[in-house]
Short mmCIF file of C-alpha atoms in Angstrom, two decimals:
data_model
loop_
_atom_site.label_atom_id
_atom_site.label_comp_id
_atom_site.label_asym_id
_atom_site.label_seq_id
_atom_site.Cartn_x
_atom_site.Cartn_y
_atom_site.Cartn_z
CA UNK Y 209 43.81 84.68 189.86
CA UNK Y 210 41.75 81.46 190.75
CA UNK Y 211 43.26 79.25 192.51
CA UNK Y 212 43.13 75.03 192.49
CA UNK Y 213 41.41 73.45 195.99
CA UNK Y 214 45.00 71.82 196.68
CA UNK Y 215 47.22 75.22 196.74
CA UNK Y 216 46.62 77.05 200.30
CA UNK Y 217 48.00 80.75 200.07
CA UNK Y 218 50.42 80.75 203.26
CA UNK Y 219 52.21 84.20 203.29
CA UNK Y 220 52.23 87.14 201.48
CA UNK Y 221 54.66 89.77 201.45
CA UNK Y 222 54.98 92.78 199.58
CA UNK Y 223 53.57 92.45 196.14
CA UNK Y 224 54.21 88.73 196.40
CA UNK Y 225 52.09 85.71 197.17
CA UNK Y 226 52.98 82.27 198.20
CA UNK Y 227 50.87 79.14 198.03
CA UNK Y 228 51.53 75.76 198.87
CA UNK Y 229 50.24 72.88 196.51
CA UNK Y 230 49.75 69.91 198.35
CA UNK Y 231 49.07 66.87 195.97
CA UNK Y 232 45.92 64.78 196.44
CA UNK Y 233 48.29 61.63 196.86
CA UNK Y 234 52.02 60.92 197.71
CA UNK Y 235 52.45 58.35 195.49
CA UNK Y 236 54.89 57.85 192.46
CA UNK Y 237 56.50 61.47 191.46
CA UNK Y 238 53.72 63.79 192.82
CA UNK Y 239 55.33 66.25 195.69
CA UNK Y 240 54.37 69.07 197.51
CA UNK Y 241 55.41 72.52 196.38
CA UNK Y 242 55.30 76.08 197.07
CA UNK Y 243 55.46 78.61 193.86
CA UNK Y 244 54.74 82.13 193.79
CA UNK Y 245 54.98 84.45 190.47
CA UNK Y 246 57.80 86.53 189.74
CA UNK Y 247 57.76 89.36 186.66
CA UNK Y 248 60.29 87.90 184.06
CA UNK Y 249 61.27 91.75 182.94
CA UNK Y 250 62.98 90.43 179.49
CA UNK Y 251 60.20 88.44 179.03
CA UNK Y 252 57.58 91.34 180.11
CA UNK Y 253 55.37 88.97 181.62
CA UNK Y 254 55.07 86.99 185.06
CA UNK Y 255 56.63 83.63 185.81
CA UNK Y 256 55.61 81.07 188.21
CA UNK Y 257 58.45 79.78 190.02
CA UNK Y 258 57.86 76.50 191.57
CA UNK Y 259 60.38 75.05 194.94
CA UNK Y 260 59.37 71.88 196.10
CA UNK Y 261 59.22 70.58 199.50
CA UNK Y 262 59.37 67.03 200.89
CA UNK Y 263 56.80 64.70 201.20
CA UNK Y 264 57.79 63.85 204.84
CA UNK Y 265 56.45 60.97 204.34
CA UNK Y 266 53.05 61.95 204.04
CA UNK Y 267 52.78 63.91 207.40
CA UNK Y 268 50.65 67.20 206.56
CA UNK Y 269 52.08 69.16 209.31
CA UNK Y 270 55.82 68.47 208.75
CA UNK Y 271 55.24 69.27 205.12
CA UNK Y 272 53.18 72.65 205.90
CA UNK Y 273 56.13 73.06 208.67
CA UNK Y 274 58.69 72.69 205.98
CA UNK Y 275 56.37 74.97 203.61
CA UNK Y 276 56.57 77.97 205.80
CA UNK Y 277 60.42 77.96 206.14
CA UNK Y 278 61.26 77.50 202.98
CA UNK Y 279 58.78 80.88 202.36
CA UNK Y 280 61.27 82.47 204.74
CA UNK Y 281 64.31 81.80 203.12
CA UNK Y 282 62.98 82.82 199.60
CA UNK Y 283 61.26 86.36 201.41
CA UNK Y 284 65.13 86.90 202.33
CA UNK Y 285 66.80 86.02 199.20
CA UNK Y 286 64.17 88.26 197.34
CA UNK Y 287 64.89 91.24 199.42
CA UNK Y 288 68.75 91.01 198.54
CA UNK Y 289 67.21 91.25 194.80
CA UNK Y 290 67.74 87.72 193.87
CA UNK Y 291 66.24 86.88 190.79
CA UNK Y 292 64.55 83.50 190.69
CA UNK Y 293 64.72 83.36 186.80
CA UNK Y 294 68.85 83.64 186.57
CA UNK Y 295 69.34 82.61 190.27
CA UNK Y 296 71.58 85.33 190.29
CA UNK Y 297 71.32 88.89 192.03
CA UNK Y 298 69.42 91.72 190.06
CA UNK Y 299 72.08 94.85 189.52
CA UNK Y 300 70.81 97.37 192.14
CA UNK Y 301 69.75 100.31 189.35
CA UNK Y 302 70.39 103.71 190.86
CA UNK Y 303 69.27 106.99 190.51
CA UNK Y 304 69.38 110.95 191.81
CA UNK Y 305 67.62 109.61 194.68
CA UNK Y 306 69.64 106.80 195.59
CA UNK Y 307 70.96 106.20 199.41
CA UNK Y 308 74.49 107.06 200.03
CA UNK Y 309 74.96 103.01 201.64
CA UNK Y 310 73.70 101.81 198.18
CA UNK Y 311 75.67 103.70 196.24
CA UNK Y 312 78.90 101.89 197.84
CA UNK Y 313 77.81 98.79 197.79
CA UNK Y 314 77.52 99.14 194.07
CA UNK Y 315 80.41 101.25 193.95
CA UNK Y 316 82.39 98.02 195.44
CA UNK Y 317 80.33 95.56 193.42
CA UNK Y 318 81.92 97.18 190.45
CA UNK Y 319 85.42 98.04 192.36
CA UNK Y 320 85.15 93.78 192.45
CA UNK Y 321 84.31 93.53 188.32
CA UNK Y 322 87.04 95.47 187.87
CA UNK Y 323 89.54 93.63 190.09
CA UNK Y 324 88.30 89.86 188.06
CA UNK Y 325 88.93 91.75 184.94
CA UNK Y 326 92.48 93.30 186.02
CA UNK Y 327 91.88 96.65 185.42
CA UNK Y 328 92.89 97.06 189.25
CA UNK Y 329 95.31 95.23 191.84
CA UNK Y 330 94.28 93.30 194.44
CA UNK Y 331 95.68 95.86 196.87
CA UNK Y 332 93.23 98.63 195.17
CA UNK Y 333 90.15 97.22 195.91
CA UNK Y 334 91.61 95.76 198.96
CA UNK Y 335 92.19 99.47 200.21
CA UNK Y 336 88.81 100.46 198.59
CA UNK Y 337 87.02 98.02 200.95
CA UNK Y 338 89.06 99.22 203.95
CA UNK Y 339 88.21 103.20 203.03
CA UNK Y 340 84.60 102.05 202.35
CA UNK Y 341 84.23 100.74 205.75
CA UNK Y 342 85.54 103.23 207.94
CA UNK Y 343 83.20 105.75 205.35
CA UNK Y 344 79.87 103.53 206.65
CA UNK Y 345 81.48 103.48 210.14
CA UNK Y 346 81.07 107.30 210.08
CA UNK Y 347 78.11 107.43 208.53
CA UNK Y 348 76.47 105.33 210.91
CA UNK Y 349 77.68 106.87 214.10
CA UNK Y 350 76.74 110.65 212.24
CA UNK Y 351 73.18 109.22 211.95
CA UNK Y 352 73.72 109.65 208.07
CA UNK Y 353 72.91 106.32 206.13
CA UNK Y 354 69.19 107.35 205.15
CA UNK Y 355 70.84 110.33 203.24
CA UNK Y 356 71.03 110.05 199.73
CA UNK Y 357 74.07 110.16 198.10
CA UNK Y 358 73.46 113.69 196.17
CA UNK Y 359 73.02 115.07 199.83
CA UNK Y 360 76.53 114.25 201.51
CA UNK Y 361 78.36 117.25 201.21
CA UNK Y 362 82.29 118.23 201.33
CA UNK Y 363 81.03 119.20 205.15
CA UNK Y 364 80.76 115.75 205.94
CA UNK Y 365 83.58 114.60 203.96
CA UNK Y 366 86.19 116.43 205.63
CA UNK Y 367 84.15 115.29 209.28
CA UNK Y 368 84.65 112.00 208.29
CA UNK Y 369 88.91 112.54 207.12
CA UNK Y 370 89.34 114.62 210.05
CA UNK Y 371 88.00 112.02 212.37
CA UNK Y 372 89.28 109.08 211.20
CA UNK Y 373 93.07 110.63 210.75
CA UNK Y 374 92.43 111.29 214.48
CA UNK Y 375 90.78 108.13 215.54
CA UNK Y 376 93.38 105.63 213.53
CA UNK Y 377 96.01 107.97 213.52
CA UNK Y 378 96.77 108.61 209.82
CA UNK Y 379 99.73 110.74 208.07
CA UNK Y 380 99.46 113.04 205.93
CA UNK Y 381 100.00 110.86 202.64
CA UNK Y 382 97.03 108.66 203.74
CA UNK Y 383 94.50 111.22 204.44
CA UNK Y 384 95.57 112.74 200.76
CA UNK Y 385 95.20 109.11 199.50
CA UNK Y 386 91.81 108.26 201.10
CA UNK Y 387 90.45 111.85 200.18
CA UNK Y 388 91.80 110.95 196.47
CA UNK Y 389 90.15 107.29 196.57
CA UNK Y 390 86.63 108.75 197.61
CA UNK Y 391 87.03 111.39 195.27
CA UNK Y 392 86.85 108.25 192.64
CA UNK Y 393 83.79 106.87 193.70
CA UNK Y 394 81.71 110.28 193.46
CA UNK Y 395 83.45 110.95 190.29
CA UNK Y 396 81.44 107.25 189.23
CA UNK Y 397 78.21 108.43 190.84
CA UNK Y 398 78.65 112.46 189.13
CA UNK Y 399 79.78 110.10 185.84
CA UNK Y 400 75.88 108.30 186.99
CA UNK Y 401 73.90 111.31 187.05
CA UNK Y 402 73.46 110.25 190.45
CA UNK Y 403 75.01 113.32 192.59
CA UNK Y 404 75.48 116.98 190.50
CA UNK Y 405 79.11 117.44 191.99
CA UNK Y 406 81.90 115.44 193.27
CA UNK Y 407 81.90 116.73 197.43
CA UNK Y 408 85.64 115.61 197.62
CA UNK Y 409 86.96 118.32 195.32
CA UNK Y 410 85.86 120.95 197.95
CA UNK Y 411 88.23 119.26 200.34
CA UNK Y 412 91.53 120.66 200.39
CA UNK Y 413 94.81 118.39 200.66
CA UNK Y 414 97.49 118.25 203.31
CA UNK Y 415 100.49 119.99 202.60
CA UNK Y 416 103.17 117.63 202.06
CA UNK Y 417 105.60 119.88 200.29
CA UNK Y 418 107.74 120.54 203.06
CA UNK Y 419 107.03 117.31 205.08
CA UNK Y 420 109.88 114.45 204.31
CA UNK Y 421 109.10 112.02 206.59
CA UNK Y 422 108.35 109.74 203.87
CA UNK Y 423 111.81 110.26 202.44
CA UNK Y 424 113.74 109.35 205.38
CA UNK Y 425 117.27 108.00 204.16
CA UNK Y 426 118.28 105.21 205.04
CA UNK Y 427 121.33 104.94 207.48
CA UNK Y 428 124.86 103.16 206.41
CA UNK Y 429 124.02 100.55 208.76
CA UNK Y 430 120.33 100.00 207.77
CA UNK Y 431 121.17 99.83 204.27
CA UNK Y 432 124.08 97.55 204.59
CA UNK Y 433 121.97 95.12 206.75
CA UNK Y 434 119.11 95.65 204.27
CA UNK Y 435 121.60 94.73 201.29
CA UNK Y 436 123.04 91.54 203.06
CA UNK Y 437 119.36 89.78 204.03
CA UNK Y 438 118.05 90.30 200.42
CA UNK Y 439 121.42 88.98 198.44
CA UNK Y 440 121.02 86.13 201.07
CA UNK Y 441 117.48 85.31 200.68
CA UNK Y 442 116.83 83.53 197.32
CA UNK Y 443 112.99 84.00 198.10
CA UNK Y 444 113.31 87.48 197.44
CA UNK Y 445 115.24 87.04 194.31
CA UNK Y 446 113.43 89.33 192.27
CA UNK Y 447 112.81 92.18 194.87
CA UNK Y 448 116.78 92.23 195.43
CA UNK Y 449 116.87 92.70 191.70
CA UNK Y 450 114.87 95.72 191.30
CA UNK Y 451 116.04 97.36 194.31
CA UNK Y 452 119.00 97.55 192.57
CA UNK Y 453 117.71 99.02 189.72
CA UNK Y 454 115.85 101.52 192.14
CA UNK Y 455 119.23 102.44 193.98
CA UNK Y 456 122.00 102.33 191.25
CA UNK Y 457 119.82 103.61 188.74
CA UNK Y 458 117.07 105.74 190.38
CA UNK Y 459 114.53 103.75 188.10
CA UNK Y 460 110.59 103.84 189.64
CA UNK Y 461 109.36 101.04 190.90
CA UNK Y 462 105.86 101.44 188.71
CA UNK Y 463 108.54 101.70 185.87
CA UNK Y 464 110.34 99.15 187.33
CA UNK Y 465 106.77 96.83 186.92
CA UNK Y 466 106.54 97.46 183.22
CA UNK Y 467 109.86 95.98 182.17
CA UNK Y 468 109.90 93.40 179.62
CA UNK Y 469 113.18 91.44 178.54
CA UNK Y 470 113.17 92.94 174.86
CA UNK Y 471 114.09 96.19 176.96
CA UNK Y 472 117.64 94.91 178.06
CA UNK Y 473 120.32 94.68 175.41
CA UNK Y 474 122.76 92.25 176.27
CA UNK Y 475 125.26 93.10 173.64
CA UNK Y 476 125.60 96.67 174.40
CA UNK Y 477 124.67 96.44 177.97
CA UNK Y 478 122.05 99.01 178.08
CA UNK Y 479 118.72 99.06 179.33
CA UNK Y 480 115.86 101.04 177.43
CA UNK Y 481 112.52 102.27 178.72
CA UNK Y 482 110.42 103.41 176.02
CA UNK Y 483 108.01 106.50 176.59
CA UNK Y 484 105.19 104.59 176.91
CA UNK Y 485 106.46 102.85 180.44
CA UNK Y 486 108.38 105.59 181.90
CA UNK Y 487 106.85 108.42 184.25
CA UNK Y 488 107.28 111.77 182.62
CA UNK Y 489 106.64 110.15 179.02
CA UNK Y 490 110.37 110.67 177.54
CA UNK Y 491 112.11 107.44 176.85
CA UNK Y 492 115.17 106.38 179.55
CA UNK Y 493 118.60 104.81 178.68
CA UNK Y 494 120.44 103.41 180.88
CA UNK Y 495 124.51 101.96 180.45
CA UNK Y 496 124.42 98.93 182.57
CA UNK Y 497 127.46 97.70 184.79
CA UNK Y 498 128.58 94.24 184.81
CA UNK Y 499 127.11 93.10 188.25
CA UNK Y 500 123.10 94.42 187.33
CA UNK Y 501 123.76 92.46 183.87
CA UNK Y 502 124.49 89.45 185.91
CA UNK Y 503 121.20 90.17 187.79
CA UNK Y 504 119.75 90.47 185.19
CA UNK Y 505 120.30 87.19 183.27
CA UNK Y 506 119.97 85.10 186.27
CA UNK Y 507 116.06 86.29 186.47
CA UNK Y 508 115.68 86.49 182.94
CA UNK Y 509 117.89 83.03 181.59
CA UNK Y 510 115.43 82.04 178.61
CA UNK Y 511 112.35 83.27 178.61
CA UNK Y 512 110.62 84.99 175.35
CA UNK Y 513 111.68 88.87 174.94
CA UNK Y 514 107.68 89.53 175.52
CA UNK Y 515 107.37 88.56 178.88
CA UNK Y 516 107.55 90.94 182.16
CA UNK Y 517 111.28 90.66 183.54
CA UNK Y 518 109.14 90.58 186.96
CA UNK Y 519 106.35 88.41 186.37
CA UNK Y 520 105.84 87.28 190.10
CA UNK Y 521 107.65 84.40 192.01
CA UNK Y 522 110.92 86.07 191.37
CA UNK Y 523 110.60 84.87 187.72
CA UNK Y 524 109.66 86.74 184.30
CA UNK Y 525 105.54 86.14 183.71
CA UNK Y 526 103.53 86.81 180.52
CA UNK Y 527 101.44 89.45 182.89
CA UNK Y 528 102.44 92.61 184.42
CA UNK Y 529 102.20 92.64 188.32
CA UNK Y 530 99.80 95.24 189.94
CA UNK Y 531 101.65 98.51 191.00
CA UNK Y 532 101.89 97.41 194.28
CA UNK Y 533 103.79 94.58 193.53
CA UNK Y 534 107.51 95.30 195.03
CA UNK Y 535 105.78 97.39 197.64
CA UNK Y 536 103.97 94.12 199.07
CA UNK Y 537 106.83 92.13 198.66
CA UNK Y 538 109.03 94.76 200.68
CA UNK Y 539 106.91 94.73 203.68
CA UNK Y 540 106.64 91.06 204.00
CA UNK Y 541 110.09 90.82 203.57
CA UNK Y 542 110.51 93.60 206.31
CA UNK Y 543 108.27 91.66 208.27
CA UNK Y 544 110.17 88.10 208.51
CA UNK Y 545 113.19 89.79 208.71
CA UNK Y 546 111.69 92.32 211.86
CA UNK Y 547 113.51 95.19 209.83
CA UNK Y 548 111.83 99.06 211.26
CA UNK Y 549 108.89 100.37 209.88
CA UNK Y 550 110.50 103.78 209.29
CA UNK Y 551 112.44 101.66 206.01
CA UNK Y 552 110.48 102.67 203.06
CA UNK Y 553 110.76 100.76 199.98
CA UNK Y 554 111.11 103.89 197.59
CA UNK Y 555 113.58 105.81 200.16
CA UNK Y 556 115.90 103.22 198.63
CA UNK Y 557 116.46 105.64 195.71
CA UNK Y 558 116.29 108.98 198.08
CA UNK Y 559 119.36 107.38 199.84
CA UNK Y 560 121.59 106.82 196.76
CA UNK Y 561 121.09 110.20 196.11
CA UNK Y 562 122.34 111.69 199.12
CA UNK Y 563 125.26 109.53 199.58
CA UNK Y 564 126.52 110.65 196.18
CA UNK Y 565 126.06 113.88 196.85
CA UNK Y 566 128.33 113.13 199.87
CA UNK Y 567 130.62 111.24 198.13
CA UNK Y 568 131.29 114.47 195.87
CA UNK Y 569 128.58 113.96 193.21
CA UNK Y 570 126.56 117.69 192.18
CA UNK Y 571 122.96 118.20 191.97
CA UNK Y 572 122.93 118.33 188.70
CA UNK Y 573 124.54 114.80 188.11
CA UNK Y 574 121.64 113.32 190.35
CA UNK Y 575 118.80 115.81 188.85
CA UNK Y 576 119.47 113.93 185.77
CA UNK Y 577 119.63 110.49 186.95
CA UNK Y 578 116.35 110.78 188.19
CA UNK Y 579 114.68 112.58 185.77
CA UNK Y 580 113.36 115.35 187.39
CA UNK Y 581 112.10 118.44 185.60
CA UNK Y 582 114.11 121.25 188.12
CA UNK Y 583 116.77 120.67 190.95
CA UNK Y 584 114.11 121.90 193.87
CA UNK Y 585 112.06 118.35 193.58
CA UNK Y 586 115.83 116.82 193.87
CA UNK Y 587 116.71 118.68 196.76
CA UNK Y 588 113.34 118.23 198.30
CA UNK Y 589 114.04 114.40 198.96
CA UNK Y 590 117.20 114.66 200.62
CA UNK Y 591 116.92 118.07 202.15
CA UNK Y 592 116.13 116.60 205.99
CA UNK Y 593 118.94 114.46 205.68
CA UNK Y 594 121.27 117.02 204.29
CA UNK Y 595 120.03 119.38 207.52
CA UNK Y 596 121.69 116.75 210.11
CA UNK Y 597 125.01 117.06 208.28
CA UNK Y 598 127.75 118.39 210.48
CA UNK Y 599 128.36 121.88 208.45
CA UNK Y 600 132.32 122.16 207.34
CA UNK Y 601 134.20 125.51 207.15
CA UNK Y 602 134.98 126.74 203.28
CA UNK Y 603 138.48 125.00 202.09
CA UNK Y 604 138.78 128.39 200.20
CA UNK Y 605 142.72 130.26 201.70
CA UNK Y 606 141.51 133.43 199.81
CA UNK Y 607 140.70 135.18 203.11
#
């Protein structure tokens, strides 16, 4: 391509060429520039894409000085795929032979689409950049970032679980989580045509059947002290609120999440949870008493029967709240407060159950209070509790 006497070619890299058009005079509009041409693909043809530089008052170095660093910066924004055109970044196309580093950066890039479109929380991605991290950490201290993605194995997924529960000293439920959340991205990539099989469903769980750590009850003090700062802190209104509903009631938090005010009938005191919001897919009725109906209407007062009874800010909101909504709100309030970190949010509802059963109730009643499909999952979540029970003799005179 011929060139004009006043554009000097200063750099070339890669397929790309840079000149620098210096105008015969300074005078009026006429400034120097550097352009280069860049292939428009919509437009299957090349562009030339002009950035000018300043006149510097006429001083030819300065301006060639000027020139050449303004070549670097462009060299660096075109190898993070910038497109000159849009001035946006190209979408990184992948492919069977894609690196394994590329693939979750894109992975992320879409994790982020999804979170500015609300199809996830802001917790989800949050905990998909966290996993993502310590995933690269590994790969970078195994020497593996050059592999492409169809080559990492469920070898080197387990590695990478096994060392990182050691290194940052993970439980059970978060290796199983992690294991689950990486199992999503290769899912994407398998979904891609990008690796033949997903390496995580090789890798086998933890067995948490008979662990019930997670379900520690909460002691009478704890859970009188818990009771007192939430009734007395207005800030966490709405938390106090659907604790309640989690401990009287045994109703899920995610359930708890979906509520809308057309669900609560005031006249007959009873709150219904159609199929479509409730856990095993059966709609829930529940008979109110008269201090969650006062709760109740002090959150809800007069907002449409549409709107989420928690919306966020302890008041009803036209959008559901991510499922990590009360789970957030419980450890900040655990936080200010200094409460234990053994207190689990969702053991709330364990430790209703056990004190009924102490206070006479049967299995049965409390199978059916919390929905469950067979009296071993009710057992299961008070059993270690149950175990520290003082054992008393039979009350049977028969013998």
């Amino acid at each position: 391509m011929k060139q004009s006497k006043q554009s000097q070619l200063i750099h070339i890299w890669k397929d790309y060429e840079f000149y620098l058009n210096i105008p015969k005079s300074f005078t009026g509009s006429n400034k120097p520039f550097i352009y280069f041409y860049y292939f428009d693909v919509k437009a299957n043809k090349l562009e030339r894409i002009r950035k000018y530089v300043g006149k510097n008052n006429g001083n030819l170095k300065k301006v060639k000085d000027e020139a050449k660093g303004l070549v670097l910066d462009l060299v660096t924004m075109l190898g993070n795929n910038w497109n000159p055109i849009t001035n946006l970044q190209n979408e990184v196309s992948l492919n069977s032979k894609s690196g394994i580093v590329n693939c979750i950066d894109y992975w992320l890039g879409k994790r982020e689409e999804a979170f500015k479109n609300e199809s996830i929380g802001k917790t989800a991605l949050k905990n998909n950049k966290i996993l993502m991290a310590h995933f690269k950490s590994y790969l970078e201290l195994a020497n593996l970032c050059h592999f492409k993605a169809s080559s990492i194995t469920s070898i080197h997924i387990k590695e990478f679980l096994d060392t990182k529960a050691f290194e940052r000293n993970w439980g059970k439920v978060t290796y199983n989580t992690y294991l689950v959340d990486l199992g999503t991205m290769f899912n994407y990539l398998k979904d891609l045509k990008i690796v033949p099989e997903n390496p995580c469903d090789k890798v086998v769980k933890k067995n948490t059947k008979f662990d019930s750590s997670r379900f520690k009850v909460f002691e009478k003090e704890e859970l009188l002290l818990v009771s007192s700062l939430l009734s007395s802190d207005r800030r966490y209104f709405g938390l106090y609120v659907a604790m309640k509903l989690l401990f009287k009631y045994n109703i899920r938090p995610l359930e708890i999440i979906r509520l809308q005010i057309m669900d609560v009938d005031f006249n007959n005191n009873v709150l219904t949870i159609p199929h479509s919001k409730t856990k095993n897919g059966n709609d829930a009725r529940f008979k109110l008493d008269s201090e969650t109906i006062s709760l109740l209407k002090d959150i809800i007062q007069d907002h449409p029967g549409e709107w989420f009874i928690f919306g966020g800010r302890n008041k009803p909101g036209t959008k559901q709240m991510c499922d990590e909504y009360f789970g957030q709100n419980w450890r900040y309030f655990k936080k200010q407060h200094d409460l234990p970190s053994h207190l689990k949010l969702y053991a709330i509802k364990h430790t209703s159950n056990y004190y009924d059963i102490e206070n006479g109730a049967s299995f049965e009643e409390i199978r059916q209070r919390n929905r469950h499909a067979n009296l071993q999952v009710t057992t299961l979540y008070v059993k270690e509790r149950l175990f520290k029970n003082i054992i008393k003799p039979s009350e049977s005179t028969l013998f």
